[in-house]
Tab-separated table of C-alpha atoms in Angstrom:
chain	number	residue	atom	x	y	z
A	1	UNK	CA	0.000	0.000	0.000
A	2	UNK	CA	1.573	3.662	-0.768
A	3	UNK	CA	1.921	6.429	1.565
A	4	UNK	CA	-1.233	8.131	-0.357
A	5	UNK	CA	-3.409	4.879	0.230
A	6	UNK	CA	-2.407	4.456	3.748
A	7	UNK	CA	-2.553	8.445	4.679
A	8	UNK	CA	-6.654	8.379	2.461
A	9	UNK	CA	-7.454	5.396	5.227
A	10	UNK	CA	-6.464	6.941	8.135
A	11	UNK	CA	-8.121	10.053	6.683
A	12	UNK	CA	-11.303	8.194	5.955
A	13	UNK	CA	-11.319	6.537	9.646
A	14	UNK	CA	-10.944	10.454	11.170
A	15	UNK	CA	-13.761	11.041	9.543
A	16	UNK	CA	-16.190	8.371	10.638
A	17	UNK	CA	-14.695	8.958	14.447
A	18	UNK	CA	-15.683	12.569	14.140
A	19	UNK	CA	-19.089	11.852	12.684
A	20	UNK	CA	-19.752	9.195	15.119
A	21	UNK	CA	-18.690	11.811	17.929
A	22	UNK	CA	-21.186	14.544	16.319
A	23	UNK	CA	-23.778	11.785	16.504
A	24	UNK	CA	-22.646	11.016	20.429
A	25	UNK	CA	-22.408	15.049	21.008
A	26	UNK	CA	-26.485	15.580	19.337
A	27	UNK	CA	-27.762	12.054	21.459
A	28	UNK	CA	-25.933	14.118	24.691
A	29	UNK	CA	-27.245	17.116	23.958
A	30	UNK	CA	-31.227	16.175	23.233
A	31	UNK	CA	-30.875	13.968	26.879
A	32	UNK	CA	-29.917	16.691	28.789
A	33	UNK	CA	-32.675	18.867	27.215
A	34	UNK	CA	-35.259	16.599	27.982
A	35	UNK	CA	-33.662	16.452	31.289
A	36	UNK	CA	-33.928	20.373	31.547
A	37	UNK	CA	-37.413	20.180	30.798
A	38	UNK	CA	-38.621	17.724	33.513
A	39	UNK	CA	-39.339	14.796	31.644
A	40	UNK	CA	-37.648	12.183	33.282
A	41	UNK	CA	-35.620	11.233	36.353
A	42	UNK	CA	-32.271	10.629	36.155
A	43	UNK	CA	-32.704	6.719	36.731
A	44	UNK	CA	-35.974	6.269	34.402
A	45	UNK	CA	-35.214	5.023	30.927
A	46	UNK	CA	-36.844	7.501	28.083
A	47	UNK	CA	-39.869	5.878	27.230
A	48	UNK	CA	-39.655	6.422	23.496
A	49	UNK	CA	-40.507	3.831	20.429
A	50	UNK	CA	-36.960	2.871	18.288
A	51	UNK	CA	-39.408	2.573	15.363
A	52	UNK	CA	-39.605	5.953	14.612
A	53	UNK	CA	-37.361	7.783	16.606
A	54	UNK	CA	-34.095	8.271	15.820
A	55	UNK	CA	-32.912	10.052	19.271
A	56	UNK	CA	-33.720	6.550	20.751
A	57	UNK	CA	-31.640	4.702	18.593
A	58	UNK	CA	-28.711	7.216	18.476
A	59	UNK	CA	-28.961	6.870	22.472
A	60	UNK	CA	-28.296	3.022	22.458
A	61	UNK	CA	-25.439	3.390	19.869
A	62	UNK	CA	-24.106	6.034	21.792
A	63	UNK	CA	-24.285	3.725	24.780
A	64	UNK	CA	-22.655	0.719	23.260
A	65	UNK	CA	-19.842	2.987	21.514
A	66	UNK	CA	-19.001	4.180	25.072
A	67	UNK	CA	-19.187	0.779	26.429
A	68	UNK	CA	-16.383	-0.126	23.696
A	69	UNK	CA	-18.031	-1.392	21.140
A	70	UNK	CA	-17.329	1.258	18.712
A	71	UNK	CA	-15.887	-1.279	15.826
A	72	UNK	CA	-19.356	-3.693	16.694
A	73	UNK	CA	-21.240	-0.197	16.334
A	74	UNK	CA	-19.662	1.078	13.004
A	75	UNK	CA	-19.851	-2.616	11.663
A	76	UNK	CA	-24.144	-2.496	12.509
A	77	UNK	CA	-24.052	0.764	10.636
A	78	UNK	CA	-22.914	-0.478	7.532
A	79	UNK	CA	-24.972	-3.933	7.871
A	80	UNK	CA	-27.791	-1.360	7.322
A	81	UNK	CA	-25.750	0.155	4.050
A	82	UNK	CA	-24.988	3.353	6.160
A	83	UNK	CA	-21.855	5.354	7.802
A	84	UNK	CA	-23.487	6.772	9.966
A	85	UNK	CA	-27.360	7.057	11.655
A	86	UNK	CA	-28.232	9.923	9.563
A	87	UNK	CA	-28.082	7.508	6.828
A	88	UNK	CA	-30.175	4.754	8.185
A	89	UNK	CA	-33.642	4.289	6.848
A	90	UNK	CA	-36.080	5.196	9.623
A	91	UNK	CA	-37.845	1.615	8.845
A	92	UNK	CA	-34.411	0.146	10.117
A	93	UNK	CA	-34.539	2.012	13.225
A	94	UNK	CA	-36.355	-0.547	15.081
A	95	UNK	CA	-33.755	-3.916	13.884
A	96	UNK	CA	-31.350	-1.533	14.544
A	97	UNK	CA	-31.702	-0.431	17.905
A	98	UNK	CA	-32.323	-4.152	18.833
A	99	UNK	CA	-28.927	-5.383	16.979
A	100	UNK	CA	-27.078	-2.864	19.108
A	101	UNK	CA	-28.739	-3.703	22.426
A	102	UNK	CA	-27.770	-7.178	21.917
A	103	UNK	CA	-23.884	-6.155	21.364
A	104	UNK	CA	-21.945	-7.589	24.408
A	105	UNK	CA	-24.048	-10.351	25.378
């Protein structure tokens, strides 16, 4: 592999780190504005439906990323033909969120 190959990968793979932390940084960001608005307690789950809400889904990636399963994460992504959530049908949502709350056990 040449220096241009191997510098376009590593360029490619900063790029789907940083979109994956934009996607971690929104997920944050919408929690602790619910939060701010009284919705929930700090220990109840959101009560939300992964079929048609992204925010849940993002939440459980988010999750698993942070738990280390970031590879396991960007792997489900792309089972569903996407890089990233944004590009995830919404009909997917639902399979999704499920494959990713079955990563790590």
């Amino acid at each position: 592999m040449s220096a241009m190959n191997d510098l376009d990968l590593k360029l490619k793979e900063a790029e789907n780190l940083i979109d994956q932390t934009k996607e971690v940084i929104l997920s944050l960001h919408e929690l602790l504005s619910s939060n701010e608005d009284g919705e929930q307690s700090d220990d109840e789950e959101p009560k939300r439906d992964p079929v048609k809400d992204k925010v849940t889904v993002r939440k459980m990636l988010a999750k698993k990323s942070a738990e280390g399963y970031t590879t396991q994460v960007k792997a489900l992504l792309q089972k569903f033909g996407a890089e990233k959530l944004s590009d995830v049908d919404p009909k997917d949502y639902e399979d999704l969120y499920y494959s990713a709350e079955g990563l790590g056990q």
